[in-house]
Structures are given as structure tokens and as C-alpha cells.
CSV table of C-alpha atoms in Angstrom, one decimal:
chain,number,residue,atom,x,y,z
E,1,UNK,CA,-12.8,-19.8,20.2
E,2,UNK,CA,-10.1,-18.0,18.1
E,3,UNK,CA,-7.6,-16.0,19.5
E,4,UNK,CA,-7.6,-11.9,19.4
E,5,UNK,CA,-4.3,-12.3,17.3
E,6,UNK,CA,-5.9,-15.1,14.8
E,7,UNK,CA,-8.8,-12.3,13.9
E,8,UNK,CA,-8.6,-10.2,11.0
E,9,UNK,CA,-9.9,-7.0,11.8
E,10,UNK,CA,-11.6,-4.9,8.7
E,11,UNK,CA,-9.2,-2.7,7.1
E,12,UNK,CA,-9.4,0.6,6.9
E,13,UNK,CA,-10.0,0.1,11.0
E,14,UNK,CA,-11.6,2.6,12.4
E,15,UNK,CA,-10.3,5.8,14.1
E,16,UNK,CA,-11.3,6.3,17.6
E,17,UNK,CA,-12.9,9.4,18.6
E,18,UNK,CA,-11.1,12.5,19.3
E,19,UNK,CA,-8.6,13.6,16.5
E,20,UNK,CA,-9.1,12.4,13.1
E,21,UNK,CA,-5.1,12.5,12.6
E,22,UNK,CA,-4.5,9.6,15.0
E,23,UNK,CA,-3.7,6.1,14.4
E,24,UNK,CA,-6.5,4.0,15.2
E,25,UNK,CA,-5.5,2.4,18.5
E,26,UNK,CA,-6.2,-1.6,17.0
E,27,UNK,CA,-3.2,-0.4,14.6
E,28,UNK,CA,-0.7,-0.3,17.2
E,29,UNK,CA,-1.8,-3.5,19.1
E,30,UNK,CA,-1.6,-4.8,16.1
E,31,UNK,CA,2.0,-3.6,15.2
E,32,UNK,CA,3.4,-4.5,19.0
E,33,UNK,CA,2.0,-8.8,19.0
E,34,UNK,CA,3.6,-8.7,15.2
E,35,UNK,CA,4.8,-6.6,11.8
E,36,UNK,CA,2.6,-8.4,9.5
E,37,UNK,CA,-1.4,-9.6,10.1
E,38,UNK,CA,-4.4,-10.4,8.4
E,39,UNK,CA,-6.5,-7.6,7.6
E,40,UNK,CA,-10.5,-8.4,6.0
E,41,UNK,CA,-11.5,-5.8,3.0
E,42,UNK,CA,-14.8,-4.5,2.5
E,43,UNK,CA,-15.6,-7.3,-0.2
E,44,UNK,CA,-15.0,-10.1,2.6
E,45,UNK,CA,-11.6,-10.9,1.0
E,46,UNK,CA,-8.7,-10.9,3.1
E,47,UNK,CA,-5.2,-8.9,2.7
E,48,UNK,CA,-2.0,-8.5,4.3
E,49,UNK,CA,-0.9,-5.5,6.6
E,50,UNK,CA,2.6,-4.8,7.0
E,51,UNK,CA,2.2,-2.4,10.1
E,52,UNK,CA,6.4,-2.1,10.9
E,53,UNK,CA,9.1,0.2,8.9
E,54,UNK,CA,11.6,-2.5,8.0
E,55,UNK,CA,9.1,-5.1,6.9
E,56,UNK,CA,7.4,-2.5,4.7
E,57,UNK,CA,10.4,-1.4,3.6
E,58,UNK,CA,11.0,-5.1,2.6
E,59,UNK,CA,7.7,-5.5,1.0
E,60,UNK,CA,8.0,-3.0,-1.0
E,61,UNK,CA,11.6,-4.5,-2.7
E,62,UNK,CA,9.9,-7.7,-3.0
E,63,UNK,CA,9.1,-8.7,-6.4
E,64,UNK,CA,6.3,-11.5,-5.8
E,65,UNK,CA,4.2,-8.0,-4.6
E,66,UNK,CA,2.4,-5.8,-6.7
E,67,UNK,CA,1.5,-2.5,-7.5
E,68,UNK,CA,-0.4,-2.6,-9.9
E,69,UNK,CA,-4.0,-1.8,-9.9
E,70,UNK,CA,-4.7,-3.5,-12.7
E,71,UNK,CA,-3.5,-6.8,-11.1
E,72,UNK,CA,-6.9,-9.3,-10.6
E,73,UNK,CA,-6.6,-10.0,-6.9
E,74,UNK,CA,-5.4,-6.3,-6.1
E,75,UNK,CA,-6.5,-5.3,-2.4
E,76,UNK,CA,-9.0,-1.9,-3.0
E,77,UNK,CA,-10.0,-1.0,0.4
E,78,UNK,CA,-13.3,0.3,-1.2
E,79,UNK,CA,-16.2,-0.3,-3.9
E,80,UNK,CA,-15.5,3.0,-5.2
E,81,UNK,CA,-11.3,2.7,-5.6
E,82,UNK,CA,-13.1,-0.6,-7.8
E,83,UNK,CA,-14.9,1.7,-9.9
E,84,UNK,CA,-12.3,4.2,-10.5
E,85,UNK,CA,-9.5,1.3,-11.3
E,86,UNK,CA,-9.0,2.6,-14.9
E,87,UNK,CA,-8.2,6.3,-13.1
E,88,UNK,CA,-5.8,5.2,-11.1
E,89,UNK,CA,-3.5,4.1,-14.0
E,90,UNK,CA,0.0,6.1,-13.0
E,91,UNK,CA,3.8,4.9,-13.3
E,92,UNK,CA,3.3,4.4,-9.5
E,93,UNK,CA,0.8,2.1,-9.6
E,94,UNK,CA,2.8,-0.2,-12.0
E,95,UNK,CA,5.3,-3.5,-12.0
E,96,UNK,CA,8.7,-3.3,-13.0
E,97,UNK,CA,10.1,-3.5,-16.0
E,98,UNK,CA,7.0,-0.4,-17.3
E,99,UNK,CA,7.6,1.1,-14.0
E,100,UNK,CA,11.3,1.9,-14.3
E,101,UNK,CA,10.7,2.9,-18.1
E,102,UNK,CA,7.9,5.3,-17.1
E,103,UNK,CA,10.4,6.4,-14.1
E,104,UNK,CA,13.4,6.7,-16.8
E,105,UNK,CA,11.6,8.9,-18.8
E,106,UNK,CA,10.9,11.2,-15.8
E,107,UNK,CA,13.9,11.2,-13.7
E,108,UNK,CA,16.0,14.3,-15.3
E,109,UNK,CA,13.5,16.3,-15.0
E,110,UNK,CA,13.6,16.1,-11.5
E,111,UNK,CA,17.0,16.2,-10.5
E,112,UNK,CA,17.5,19.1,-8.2
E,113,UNK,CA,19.6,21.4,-10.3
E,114,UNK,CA,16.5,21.1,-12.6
E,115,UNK,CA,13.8,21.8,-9.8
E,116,UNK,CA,16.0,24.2,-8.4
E,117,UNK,CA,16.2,26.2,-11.9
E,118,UNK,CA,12.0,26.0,-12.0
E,119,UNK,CA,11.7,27.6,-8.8
């Protein structure tokens, strides 16, 4: 029989009753036994959840993980973020080297002596 911590729950998990802002209790089991656990998508496939602040932080400097939606074995958490794939096509959904070129071309006009003279 598997353990509790050797199941991969299905991801989004659901919310327990009461208010819809709360983190679904599973989440934060989850998060004390360990920072990073297997998750199963709608489409049977199975992803990674980083649940704790510093290894997110990590992931998200780590170059072997994408961003990009376009990538084939991309984790969508729905049929319907599938369908809309091409939509979702911003500088933040992309890899460096285009994402720091898309993020180049924005970054003065965004500087806060900028946003501050907008306002």
C-alpha cells in the first residue's frame, strides 16, 4: 500500500469549504512533510509542486525549467489553458535569451522616474 507522502494528489487541489481565499488544507500538509512533491494534472500526467519560498525562488533561477508555454511537455492545469496556448504568448511566458530581449525592450519605460511622470 503506498504511503500518504508517495501519492500525488490532483493539482489544482481543491479548496475546502468556507472561504474561497484559503489555501486548500492538503497544500500545507504538503508544504510541512517536504518543499517539493508530485502533483497529478487533469490529463493523468504528473508535475512538480514547489510548495516553499526558497525552493521556488530556486526554481525559478534554474535554467533546465521552463516557462514557456509553448514548450511540449508544459504542465497546463486545464483542457481549456490547452486550447488557449497560442493566447498566452507574452514575454513572461518565455525562455531566456527572447525573454530578456522582450524584457530589454520594456525596462525604461518602467523605471520609476518614468511611471512616476505618467501618473
Amino acid at each position: 500500500m503506498p504511503q500518504t507522502e508517495d501519492i500525488a494528489p490532483s493539482y489544482p487541489i481543491p479548496r475546502a469549504a468556507g472561504c474561497p481565499l484559503d489555501p486548500p488544507p492538503l497544500l500545507g500538509e504538503l508544504r510541512e512533510r517536504r518543499a517539493v512533491s508530485r502533483v497529478t494534472l487533469w490529463d493523468g500526467r504528473t508535475a512538480w509542486l514547489v510548495s516553499r519560498h526558497e525552493e521556488v525562488r530556486q526554481a525559478l533561477r534554474d535554467p533546465r525549467l521552463s516557462a514557456d508555454v509553448r514548450h511540449p511537455s508544459y504542465p497546463f492545469f486545464s483542457q481549456g489553458q490547452v486550447a488557449t496556448r497560442t493566447m498566452l504568448e507574452s514575454f513572461l511566458r518565455m525562455d531566456p535569451p527572447e525573454h530578456d530581449r522582450h524584457r530589454r525592450m520594456l525596462t525604461a519605460e518602467f523605471r520609476a522616474a518614468r511611471v512616476e511622470a505618467m501618473r
